Coordinates of C-alpha atoms in Angstrom, one line a residue:
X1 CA 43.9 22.5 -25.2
X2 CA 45.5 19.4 -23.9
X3 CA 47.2 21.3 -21.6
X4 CA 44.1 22.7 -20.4
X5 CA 42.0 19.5 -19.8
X6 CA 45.4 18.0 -17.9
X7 CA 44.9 20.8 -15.6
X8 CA 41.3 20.5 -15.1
X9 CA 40.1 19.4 -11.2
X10 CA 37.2 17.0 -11.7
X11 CA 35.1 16.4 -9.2
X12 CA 35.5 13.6 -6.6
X13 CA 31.8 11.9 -6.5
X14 CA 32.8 11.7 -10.7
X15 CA 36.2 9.9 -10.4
X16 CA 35.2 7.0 -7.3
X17 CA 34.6 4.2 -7.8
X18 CA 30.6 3.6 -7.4
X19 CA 31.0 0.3 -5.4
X20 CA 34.3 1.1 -3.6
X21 CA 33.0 2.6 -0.1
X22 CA 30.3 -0.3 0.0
X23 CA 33.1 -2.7 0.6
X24 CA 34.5 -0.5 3.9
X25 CA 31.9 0.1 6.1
X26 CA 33.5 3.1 7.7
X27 CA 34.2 5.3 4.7
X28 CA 30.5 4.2 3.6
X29 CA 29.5 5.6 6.8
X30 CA 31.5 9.0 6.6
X31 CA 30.5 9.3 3.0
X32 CA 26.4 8.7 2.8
X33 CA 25.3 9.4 6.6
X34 CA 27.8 12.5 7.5
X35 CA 27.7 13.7 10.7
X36 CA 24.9 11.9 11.3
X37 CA 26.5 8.5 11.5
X38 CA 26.9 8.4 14.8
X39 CA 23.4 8.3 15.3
X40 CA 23.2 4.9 13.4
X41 CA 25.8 3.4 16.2
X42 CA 23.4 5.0 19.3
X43 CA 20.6 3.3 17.9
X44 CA 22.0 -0.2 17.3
X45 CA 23.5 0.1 20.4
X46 CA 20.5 1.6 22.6
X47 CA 18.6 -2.0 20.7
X48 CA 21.0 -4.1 22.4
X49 CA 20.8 -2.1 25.9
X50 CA 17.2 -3.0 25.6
X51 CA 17.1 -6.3 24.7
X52 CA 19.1 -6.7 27.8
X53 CA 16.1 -4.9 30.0
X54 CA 14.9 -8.6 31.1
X55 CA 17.8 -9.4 32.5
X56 CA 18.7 -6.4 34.9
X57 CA 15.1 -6.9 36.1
X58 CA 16.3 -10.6 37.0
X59 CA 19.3 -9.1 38.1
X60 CA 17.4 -6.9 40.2
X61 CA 15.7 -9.5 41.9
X62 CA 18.6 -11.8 42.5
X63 CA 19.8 -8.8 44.6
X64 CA 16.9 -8.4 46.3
X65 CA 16.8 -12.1 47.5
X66 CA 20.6 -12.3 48.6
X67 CA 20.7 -9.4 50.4
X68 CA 17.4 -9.7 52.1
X69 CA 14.6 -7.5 50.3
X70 CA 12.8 -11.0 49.9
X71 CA 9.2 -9.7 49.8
X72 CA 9.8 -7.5 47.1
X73 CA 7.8 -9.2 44.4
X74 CA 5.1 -7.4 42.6
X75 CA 1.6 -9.0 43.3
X76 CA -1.7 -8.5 41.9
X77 CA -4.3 -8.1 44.8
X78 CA -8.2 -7.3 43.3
X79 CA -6.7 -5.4 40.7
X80 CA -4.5 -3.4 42.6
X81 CA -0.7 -4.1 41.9
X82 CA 1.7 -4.2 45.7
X83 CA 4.7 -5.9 46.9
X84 CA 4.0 -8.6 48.7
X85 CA 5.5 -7.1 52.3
X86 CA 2.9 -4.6 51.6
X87 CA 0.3 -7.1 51.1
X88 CA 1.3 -9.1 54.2
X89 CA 1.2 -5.8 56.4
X90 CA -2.0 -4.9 55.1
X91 CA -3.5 -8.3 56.8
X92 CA -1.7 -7.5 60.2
X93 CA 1.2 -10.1 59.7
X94 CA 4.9 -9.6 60.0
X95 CA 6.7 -10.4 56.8
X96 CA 9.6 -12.6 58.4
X97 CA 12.5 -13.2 56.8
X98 CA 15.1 -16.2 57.1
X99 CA 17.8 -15.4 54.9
X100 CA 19.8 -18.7 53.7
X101 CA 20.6 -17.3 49.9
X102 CA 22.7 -14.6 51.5
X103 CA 24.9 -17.4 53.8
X104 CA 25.2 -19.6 50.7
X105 CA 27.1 -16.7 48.6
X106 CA 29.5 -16.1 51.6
X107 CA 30.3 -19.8 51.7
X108 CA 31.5 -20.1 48.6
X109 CA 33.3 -16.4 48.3
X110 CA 35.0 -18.1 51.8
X111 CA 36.2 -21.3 49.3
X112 CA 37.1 -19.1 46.2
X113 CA 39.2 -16.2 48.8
X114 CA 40.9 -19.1 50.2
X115 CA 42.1 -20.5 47.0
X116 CA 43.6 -17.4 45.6
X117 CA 46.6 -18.0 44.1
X118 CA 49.4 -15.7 42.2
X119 CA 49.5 -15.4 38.5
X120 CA 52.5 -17.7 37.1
X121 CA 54.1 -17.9 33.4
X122 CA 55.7 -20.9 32.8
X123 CA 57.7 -20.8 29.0
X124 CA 56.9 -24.0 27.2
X125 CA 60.8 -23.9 26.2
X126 CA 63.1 -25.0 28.7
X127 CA 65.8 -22.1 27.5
X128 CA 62.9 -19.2 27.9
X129 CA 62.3 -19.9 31.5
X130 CA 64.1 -17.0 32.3
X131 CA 61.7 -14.7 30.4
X132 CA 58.8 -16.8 32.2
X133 CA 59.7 -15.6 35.2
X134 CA 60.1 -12.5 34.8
X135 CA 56.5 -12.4 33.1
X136 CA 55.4 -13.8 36.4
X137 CA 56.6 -11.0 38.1
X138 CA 55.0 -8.4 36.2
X139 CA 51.6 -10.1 36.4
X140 CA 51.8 -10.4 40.1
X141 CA 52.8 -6.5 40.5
X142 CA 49.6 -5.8 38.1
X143 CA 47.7 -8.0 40.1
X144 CA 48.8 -5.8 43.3
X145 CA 48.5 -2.6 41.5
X146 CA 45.0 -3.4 40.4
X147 CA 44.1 -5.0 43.9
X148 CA 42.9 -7.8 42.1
X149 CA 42.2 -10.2 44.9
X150 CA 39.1 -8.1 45.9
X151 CA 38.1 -7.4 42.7
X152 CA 38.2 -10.8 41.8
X153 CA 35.9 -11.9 44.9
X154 CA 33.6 -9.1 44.3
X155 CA 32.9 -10.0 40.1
X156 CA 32.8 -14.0 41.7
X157 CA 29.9 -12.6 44.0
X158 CA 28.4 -10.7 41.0
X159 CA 28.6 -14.0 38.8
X160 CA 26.9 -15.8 41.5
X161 CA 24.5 -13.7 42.1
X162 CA 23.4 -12.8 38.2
X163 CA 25.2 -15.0 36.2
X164 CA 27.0 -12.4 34.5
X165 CA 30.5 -10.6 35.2
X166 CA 32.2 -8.3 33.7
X167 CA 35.8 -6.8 33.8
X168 CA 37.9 -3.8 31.4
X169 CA 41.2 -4.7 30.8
X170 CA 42.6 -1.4 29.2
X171 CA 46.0 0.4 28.8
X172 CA 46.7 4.3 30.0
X173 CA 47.0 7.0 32.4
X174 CA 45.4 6.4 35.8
X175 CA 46.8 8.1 39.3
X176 CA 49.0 9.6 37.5
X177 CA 50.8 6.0 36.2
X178 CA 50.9 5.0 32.8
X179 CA 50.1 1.1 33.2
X180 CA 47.8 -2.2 32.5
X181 CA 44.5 -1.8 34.6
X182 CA 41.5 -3.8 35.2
X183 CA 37.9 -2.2 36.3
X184 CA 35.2 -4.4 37.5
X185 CA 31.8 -3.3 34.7
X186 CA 28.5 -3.2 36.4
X187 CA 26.4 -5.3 34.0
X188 CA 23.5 -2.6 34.5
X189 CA 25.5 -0.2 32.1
X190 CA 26.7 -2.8 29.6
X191 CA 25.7 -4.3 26.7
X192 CA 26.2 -7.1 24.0
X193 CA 25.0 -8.4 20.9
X194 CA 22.3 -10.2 22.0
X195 CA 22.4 -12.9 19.0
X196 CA 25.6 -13.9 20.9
X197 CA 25.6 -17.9 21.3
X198 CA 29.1 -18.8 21.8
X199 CA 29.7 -18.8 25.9
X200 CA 33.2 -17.9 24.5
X201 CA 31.5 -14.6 23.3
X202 CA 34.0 -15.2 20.2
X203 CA 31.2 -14.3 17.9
X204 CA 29.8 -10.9 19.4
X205 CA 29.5 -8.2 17.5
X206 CA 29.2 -5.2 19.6
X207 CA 30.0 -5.1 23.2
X208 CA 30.0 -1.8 24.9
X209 CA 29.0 0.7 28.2
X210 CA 26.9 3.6 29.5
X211 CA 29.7 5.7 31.9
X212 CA 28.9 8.6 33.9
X213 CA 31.9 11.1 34.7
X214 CA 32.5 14.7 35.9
X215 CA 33.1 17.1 33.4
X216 CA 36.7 17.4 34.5
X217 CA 36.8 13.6 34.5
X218 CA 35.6 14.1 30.6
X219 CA 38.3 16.6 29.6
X220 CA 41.2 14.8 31.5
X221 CA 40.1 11.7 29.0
X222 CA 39.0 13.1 25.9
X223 CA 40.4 16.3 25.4
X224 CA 43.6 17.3 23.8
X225 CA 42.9 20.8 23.2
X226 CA 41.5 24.1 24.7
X227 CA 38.9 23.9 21.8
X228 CA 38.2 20.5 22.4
X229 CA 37.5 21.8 26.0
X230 CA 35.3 24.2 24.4
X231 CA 33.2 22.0 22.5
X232 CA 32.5 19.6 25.4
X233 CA 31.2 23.0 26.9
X234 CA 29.0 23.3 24.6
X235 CA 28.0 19.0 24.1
X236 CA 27.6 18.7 28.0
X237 CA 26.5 22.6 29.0
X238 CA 24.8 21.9 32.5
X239 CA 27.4 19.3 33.9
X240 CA 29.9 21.3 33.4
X241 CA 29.0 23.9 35.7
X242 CA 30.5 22.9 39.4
X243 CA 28.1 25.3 41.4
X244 CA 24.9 22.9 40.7
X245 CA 23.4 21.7 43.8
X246 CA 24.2 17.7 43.3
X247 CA 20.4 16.6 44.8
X248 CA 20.4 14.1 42.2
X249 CA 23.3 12.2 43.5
X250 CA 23.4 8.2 44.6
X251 CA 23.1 8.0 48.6
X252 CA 26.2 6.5 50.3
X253 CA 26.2 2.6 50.7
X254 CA 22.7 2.6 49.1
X255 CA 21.2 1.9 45.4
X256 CA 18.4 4.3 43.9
X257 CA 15.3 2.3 42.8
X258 CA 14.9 3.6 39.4
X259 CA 15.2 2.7 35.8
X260 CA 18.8 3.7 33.8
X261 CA 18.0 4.9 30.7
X262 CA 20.5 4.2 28.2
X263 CA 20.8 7.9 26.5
X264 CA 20.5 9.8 29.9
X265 CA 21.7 10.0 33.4
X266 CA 19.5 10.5 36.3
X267 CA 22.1 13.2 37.6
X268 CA 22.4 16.0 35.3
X269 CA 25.6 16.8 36.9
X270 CA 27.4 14.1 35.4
X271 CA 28.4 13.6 32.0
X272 CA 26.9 10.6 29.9
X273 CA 29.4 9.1 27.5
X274 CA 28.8 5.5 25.7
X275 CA 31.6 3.5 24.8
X276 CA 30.7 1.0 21.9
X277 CA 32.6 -1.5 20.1
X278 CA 31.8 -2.6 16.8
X279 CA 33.0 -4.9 14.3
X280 CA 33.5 -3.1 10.9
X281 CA 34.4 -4.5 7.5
X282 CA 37.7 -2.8 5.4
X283 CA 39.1 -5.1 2.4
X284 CA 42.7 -5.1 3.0
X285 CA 45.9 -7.6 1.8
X286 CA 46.9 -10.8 4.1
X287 CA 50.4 -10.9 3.4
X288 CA 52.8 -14.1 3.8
X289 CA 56.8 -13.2 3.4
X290 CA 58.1 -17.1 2.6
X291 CA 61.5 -15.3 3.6
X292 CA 60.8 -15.1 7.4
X293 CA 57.6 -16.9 8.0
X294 CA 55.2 -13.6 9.2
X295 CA 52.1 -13.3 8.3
X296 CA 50.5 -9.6 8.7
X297 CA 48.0 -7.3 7.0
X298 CA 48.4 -4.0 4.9
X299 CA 46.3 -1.3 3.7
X300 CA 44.9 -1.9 -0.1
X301 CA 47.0 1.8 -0.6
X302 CA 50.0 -0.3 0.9
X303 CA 49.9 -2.7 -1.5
X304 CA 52.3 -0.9 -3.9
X305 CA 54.7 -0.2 -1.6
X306 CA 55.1 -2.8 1.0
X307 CA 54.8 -5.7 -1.5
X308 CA 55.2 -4.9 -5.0
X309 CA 58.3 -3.2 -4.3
X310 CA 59.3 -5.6 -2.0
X311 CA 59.0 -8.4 -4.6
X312 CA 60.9 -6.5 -7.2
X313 CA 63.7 -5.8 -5.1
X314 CA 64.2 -9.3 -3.7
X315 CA 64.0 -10.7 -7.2
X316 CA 66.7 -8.3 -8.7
X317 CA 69.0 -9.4 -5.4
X318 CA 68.2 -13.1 -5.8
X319 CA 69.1 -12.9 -9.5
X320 CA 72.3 -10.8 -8.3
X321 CA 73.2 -13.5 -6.1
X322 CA 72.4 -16.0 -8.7
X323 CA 69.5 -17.6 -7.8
X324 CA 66.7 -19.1 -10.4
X325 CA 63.7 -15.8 -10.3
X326 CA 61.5 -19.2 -8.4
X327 CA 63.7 -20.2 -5.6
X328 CA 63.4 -16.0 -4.5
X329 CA 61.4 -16.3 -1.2
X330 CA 58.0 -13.4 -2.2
X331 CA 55.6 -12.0 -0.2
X332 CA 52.1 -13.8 -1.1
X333 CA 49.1 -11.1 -0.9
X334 CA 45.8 -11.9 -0.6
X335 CA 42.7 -9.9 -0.6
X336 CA 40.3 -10.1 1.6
X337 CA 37.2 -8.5 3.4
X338 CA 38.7 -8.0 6.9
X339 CA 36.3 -8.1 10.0
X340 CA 37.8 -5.7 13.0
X341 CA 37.2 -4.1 15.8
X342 CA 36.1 -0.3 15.7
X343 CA 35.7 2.1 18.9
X344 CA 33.6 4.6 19.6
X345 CA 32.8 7.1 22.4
X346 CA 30.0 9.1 21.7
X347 CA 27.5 11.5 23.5
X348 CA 23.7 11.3 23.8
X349 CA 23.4 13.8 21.1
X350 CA 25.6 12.4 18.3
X351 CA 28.7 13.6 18.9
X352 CA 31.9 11.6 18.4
X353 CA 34.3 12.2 21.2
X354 CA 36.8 9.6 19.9
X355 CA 37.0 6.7 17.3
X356 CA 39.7 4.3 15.7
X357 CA 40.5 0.6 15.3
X358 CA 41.8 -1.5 18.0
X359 CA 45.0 -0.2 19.8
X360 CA 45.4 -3.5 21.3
X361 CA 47.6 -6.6 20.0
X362 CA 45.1 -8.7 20.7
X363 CA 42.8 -7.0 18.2
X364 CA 40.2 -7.3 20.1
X365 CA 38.1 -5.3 22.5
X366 CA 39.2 -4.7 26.4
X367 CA 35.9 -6.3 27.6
X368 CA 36.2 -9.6 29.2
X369 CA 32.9 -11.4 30.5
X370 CA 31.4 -14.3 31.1
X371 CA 27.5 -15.9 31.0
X372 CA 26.4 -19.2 33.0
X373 CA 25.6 -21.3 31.5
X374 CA 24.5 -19.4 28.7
X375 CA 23.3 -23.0 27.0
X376 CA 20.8 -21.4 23.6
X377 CA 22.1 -17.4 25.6
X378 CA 20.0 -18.2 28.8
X379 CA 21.5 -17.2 31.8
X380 CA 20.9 -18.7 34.9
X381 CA 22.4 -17.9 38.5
X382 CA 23.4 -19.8 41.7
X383 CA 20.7 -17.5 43.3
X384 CA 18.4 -18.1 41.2
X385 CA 17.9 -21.4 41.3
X386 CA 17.1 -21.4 45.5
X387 CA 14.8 -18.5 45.5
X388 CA 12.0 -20.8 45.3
X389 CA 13.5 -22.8 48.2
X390 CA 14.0 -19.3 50.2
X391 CA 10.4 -18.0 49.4
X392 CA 8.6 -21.3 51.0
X393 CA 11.5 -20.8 54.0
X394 CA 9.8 -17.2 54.4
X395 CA 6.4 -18.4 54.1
X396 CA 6.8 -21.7 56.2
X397 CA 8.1 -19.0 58.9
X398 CA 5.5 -16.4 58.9
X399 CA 2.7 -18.9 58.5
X400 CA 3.8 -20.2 62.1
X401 CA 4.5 -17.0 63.6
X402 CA 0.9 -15.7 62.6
X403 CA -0.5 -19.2 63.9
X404 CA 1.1 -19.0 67.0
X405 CA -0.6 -15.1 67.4
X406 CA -4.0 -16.4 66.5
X407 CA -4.0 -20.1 68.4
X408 CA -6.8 -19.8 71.8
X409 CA -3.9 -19.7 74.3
X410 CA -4.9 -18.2 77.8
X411 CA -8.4 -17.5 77.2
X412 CA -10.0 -17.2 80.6
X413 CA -14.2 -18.3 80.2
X414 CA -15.9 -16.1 83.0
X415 CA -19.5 -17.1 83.8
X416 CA -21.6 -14.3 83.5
X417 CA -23.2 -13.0 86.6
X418 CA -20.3 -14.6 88.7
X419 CA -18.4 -11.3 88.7
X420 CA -18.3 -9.6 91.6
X421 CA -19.3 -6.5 92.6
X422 CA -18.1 -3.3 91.4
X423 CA -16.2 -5.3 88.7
X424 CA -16.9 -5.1 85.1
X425 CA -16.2 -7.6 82.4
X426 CA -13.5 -5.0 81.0
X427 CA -11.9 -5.0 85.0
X428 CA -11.5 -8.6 85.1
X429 CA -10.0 -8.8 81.7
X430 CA -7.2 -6.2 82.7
X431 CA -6.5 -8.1 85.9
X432 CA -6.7 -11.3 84.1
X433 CA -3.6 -9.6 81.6
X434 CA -1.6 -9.0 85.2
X435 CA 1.5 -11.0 86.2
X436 CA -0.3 -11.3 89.8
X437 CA -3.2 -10.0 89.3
X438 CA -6.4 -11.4 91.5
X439 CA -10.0 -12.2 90.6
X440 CA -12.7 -12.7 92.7
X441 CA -16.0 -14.2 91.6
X442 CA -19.4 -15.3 93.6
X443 CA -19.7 -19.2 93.1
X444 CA -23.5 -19.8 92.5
X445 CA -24.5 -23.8 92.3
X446 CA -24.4 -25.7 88.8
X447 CA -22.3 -22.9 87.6
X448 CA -18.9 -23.8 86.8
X449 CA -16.3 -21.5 87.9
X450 CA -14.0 -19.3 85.4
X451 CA -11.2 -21.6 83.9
X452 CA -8.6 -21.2 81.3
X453 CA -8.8 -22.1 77.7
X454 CA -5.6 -23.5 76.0
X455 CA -5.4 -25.0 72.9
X456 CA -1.9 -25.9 71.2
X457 CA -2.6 -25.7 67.2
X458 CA 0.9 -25.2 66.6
X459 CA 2.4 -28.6 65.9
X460 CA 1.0 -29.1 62.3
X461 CA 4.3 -30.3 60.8
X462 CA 5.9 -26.4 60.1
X463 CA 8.9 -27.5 61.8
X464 CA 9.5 -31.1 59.7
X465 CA 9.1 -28.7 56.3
X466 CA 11.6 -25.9 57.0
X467 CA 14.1 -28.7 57.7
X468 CA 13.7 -30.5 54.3
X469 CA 13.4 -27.1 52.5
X470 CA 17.0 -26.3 54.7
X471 CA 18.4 -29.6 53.7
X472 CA 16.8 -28.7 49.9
X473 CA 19.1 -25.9 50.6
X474 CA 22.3 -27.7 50.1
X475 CA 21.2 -30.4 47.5
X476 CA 20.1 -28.0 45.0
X477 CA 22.8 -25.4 45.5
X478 CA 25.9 -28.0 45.9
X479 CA 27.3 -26.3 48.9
X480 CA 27.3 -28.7 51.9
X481 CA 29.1 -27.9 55.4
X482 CA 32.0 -29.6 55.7
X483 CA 31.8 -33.5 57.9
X484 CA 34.2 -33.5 60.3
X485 CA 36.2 -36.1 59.7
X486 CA 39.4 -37.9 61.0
X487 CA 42.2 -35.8 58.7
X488 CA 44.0 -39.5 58.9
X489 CA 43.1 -40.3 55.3
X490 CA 39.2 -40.7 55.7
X491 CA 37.5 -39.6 52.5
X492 CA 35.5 -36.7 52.4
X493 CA 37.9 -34.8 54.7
X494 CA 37.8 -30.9 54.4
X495 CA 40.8 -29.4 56.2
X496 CA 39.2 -26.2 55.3
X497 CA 36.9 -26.8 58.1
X498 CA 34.4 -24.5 55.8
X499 CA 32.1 -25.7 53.2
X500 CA 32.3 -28.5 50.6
X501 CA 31.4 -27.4 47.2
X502 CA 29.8 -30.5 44.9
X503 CA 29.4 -30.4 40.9

C-alpha cells in the first residue's frame, strides 16, 4: 500500500503553490491566460500607441511647416471644415508661401555636421590606455559601418523638427555580417509608456515598435524551422504570396496622407509584426561572494546549487586550511522581487513569434531616445515654437500681394459720349490694355478729357512687419547669422562664417 501511494502521480494544480505564479508575472501569464496572453501585451501596447495619437498629429504638422505645406491647417468655414489653401483659393487669392522654418533647420544641421567628431575611449587608469584605444577603434569602425554621421544629422533634424528621436542599437546578422548596428526609429511606429516623466526615460515601462517586412524578410528573422516557415504561412497568408499586385505601396520620395493603424498595415503585402518591451517581475536571489567582490543574480531553483553548495564547500576548505568557520569568505543571498526587461514580437492576431529576457549586458532594451524638453512629459520642438512667426510671414505676404491686385492702378476714366465713332466702350478698353495702343476721342467743351486713375494703397506698413516678424525669426529660435568680425580677437567672432547658435 505504501508502495502504491509512493507511486501515485498527483496532479500538478494540487501540489503548487497557490501564491507562487503571482509573484512571477510570466509564469502567471502562461498559467491563467494561455495562449491568449499575448493578447493582454497587444492591448497595453495598442493603449500606449494611442495615447501617442496627439503627438504624430503635432508631428505631422511640424513637417508640414518645415518643409513647406504651410496652409495645411484644418479651418472651419460656415460649417464646412477645409484647409486653409483651399479656403484662400476659394476667394481668388494665391496662398504664398515664404518659407524661413525650413532655412532655420538647415542652419543648425550646417553647425551640428560641422562639429562631428569621432567616438574616443579614454581608460580612467593610466595602465589601460592601451585597451582605450583600442575601444576607440572599434567605435569608430561601427560608426563607419553604420554610416553614422548621416544618420546622426538626419535623427538631429527629426529632433528638431518633433522633439523626439529615436535610434535601435541591436546585435546580429545584417548584410550578411554578424555585428553592432544602429537603425534610425520613425517615431510614427513607436511607442512608450506614456506615464514616463524622467527625460532620462529610466523609469519607462514599455517601449516598443510597429515594423513592416516582406514575408521573406519575416522568415530570414524569425524562423528557424521549415515548420516555423509553415506557420508564418498560415499567421500572414496573403503577404506571403509574391505574385500580389503591390498597388498599396508608399510612392518614391513621397509620404501617404493616411492614418497608421497600430494592428494593421495599409499594404497587405507586407507583414505586420510589433516589437514590445516590457518590464516583468520574477523573485530571484541577489548574491554577494565576499571572496571576490561580484555581485550577480540566480534563479530561486539555483539557489541550491550555486550557493548552498558553494557555502558548504568553502567552509569544509576553510576549516581544512585552518581557518575559524567566520573568517570563510560566503556568498550572501538575498531575495528579492526582480524588475526586468522582457521581449516580445508578436503578430496582429496573437501569435508569439519570439520572447525571452534581455540578451543584452546592459539589461536593458536596445531603444535609445530622447524628448525636449519633456518638463511634466510635454514635448515641445524648435519648429514649433516659430510656426506662429512663419504663419503671420505668410499672411503678411499674401495680404500685400492681394492688395497690390485690387489697388485702382491704371484706371483710365472715359467720358461718355467722347468716344469716337465706330468705337465701343469694350474697343477702347482693349486698346487701352495695348503696349502702344491709340485712342481717339471727340473733345466737346466743359468735358474733361479721359485721364488715368492711380492710386498707390500699398505702403500701409506690410514691409516694416515682415522685418520685425524676420528679425522675431532669430530671437525666438536662437539661430542668428554670423557678424563678420575681425578674427583678431574681437568677440563674437564666428570662423564658421555660418550661423551663431545662442541658449
Amino acid at each position: 500500500m505504501a508502495g502504491n501511494k509512493k507511486d501515485k502521480i498527483l496532479r500538478m494544480s494540487r501540489v503548487r503553490p497557490k501564491n507562487d505564479e503571482h509573484y512571477d508575472s510570466i509564469a502567471y501569464s502562461k498559467f491563467h491566460n494561455g495562449s491568449r496572453r499575448a493578447f493582454d501585451v497587444l492591448m497595453e501596447a495598442q493603449g500606449y500607441w494611442s495615447n501617442m495619437d496627439r503627438f504624430r498629429r503635432e508631428r505631422k504638422r511640424n513637417m508640414n511647416y518645415t518643409f513647406g505645406k504651410q496652409w495645411s491647417d484644418i479651418i472651419c468655414v460656415d460649417g464646412k471644415q477645409m484647409t486653409e489653401e483651399d479656403y484662400i483659393k476659394e476667394q481668388g487669392n494665391i496662398p504664398l508661401v515664404n518659407n524661413h522654418i525650413h532655412r532655420l533647420v538647415k542652419q543648425v544641421l550646417g553647425v551640428y555636421r560641422s562639429q562631428a567628431k569621432e567616438p574616443t575611449c579614454v581608460a580612467r587608469d593610466r595602465e589601460e590606455q592601451k585597451l582605450g584605444e583600442t575601444m576607440s577603434t572599434v567605435l569608430q569602425y561601427n560608426m563607419q559601418l553604420n554610416q553614422n554621421q548621416e544618420m546622426n544629422a538626419r535623427t538631429m533634424e527629426e529632433f528638431l523638427i518633433s522633439g523626439f528621436a529615436v535610434q535601435r542599437k541591436w546585435y546580429g546578422w545584417q548584410n550578411d555580417m554578424l555585428d553592432v548596428w544602429t537603425d534610425y526609429v520613425n517615431p510614427n511606429k513607436f511607442f512608450i509608456d506614456s506615464n514616463m516623466r524622467d527625460f532620462r526615460g529610466w523609469d519607462a515601462s514599455m517601449v516598443g515598435e510597429v515594423h513592416d517586412i516582406t514575408f521573406n524578410h519575416l522568415c530570414g528573422c524569425f524562423a528557424e524551422s521549415p515548420e516555423d516557415v509553415k506557420n508564418f504561412r498560415r499567421i500572414y497568408s496573403f503577404a506571403h504570396n509574391r505574385g500580389i499586385l503591390r498597388t498599396y505601396g508608399e510612392q518614391f520620395g513621397y509620404s501617404r496622407l493616411e492614418n497608421i493603424d497600430f494592428l494593421f498595415t495599409s499594404d497587405p503585402t507586407l507583414c505586420r509584426v510589433i516589437e514590445v518591451w516590457r518590464k516583468e517581475t520574477k523573485p530571484r536571489y541577489r548574491c554577494h561572494d565576499y571572496n571576490n567582490g561580484d555581485v550577480y543574480k540566480i534563479e530561486i531553483e539555483d539557489y541550491d546549487e550555486m550557493v548552498e553548495e558553494v557555502n558548504n564547500a568553502r567552509i569544509q576548505r576553510g576549516l581544512a586550511q585552518g581557518m575559524a568557520e567566520e573568517e570563510i569568505p560566503l556568498i550572501q543571498a538575498t531575495w528579492f522581487m526582480d524588475n526586468y526587461w522582457y521581449f516580445y514580437y508578436l503578430s496582429p492576431f496573437g501569435d508569439i513569434l519570439r520572447e525571452g529576457e534581455t540578451p543584452y549586458e546592459h539589461k536593458s532594451h536596445p531603444y535609445v531616445f530622447k524628448a525636449y524638453p519633456f518638463i511634466d512629459g510635454e514635448i515641445h520642438s524648435f519648429v514649433a515654437d516659430v510656426i506662429d512667426q512663419q504663419r503671420y510671414t505668410n499672411r503678411l505676404i499674401t495680404m500685400y500681394d492681394w492688395i497690390m491686385k485690387s489697388s485702382a492702378k491704371g484706371v483710365l476714366m472715359f467720358p461718355e459720349g467722347s468716344e469716337p465713332d465706330g468705337m465701343s466702350m469694350e474697343d477702347i478698353a482693349d486698346e487701352w490694355s495695348r503696349s502702344n495702343g491709340v485712342i481717339f476721342f471727340k473733345p466737346k467743351p466743359g468735358v474733361p478729357i479721359p485721364q488715368q486713375l492711380a492710386n498707390n494703397c500699398t505702403n500701409i506698413g506690410i514691409v516694416e512687419l515682415l522685418n520685425l516678424q524676420l528679425k522675431f525669426f532669430e530671437e525666438i529660435s536662437g539661430v542668428e547669422k554670423a557678424r563678420e568680425f575681425d578674427p583678431f580677437g574681437h568677440a563674437g567672432f564666428d570662423p564658421s562664417g555660418i550661423i551663431r547658435l545662442t541658449p
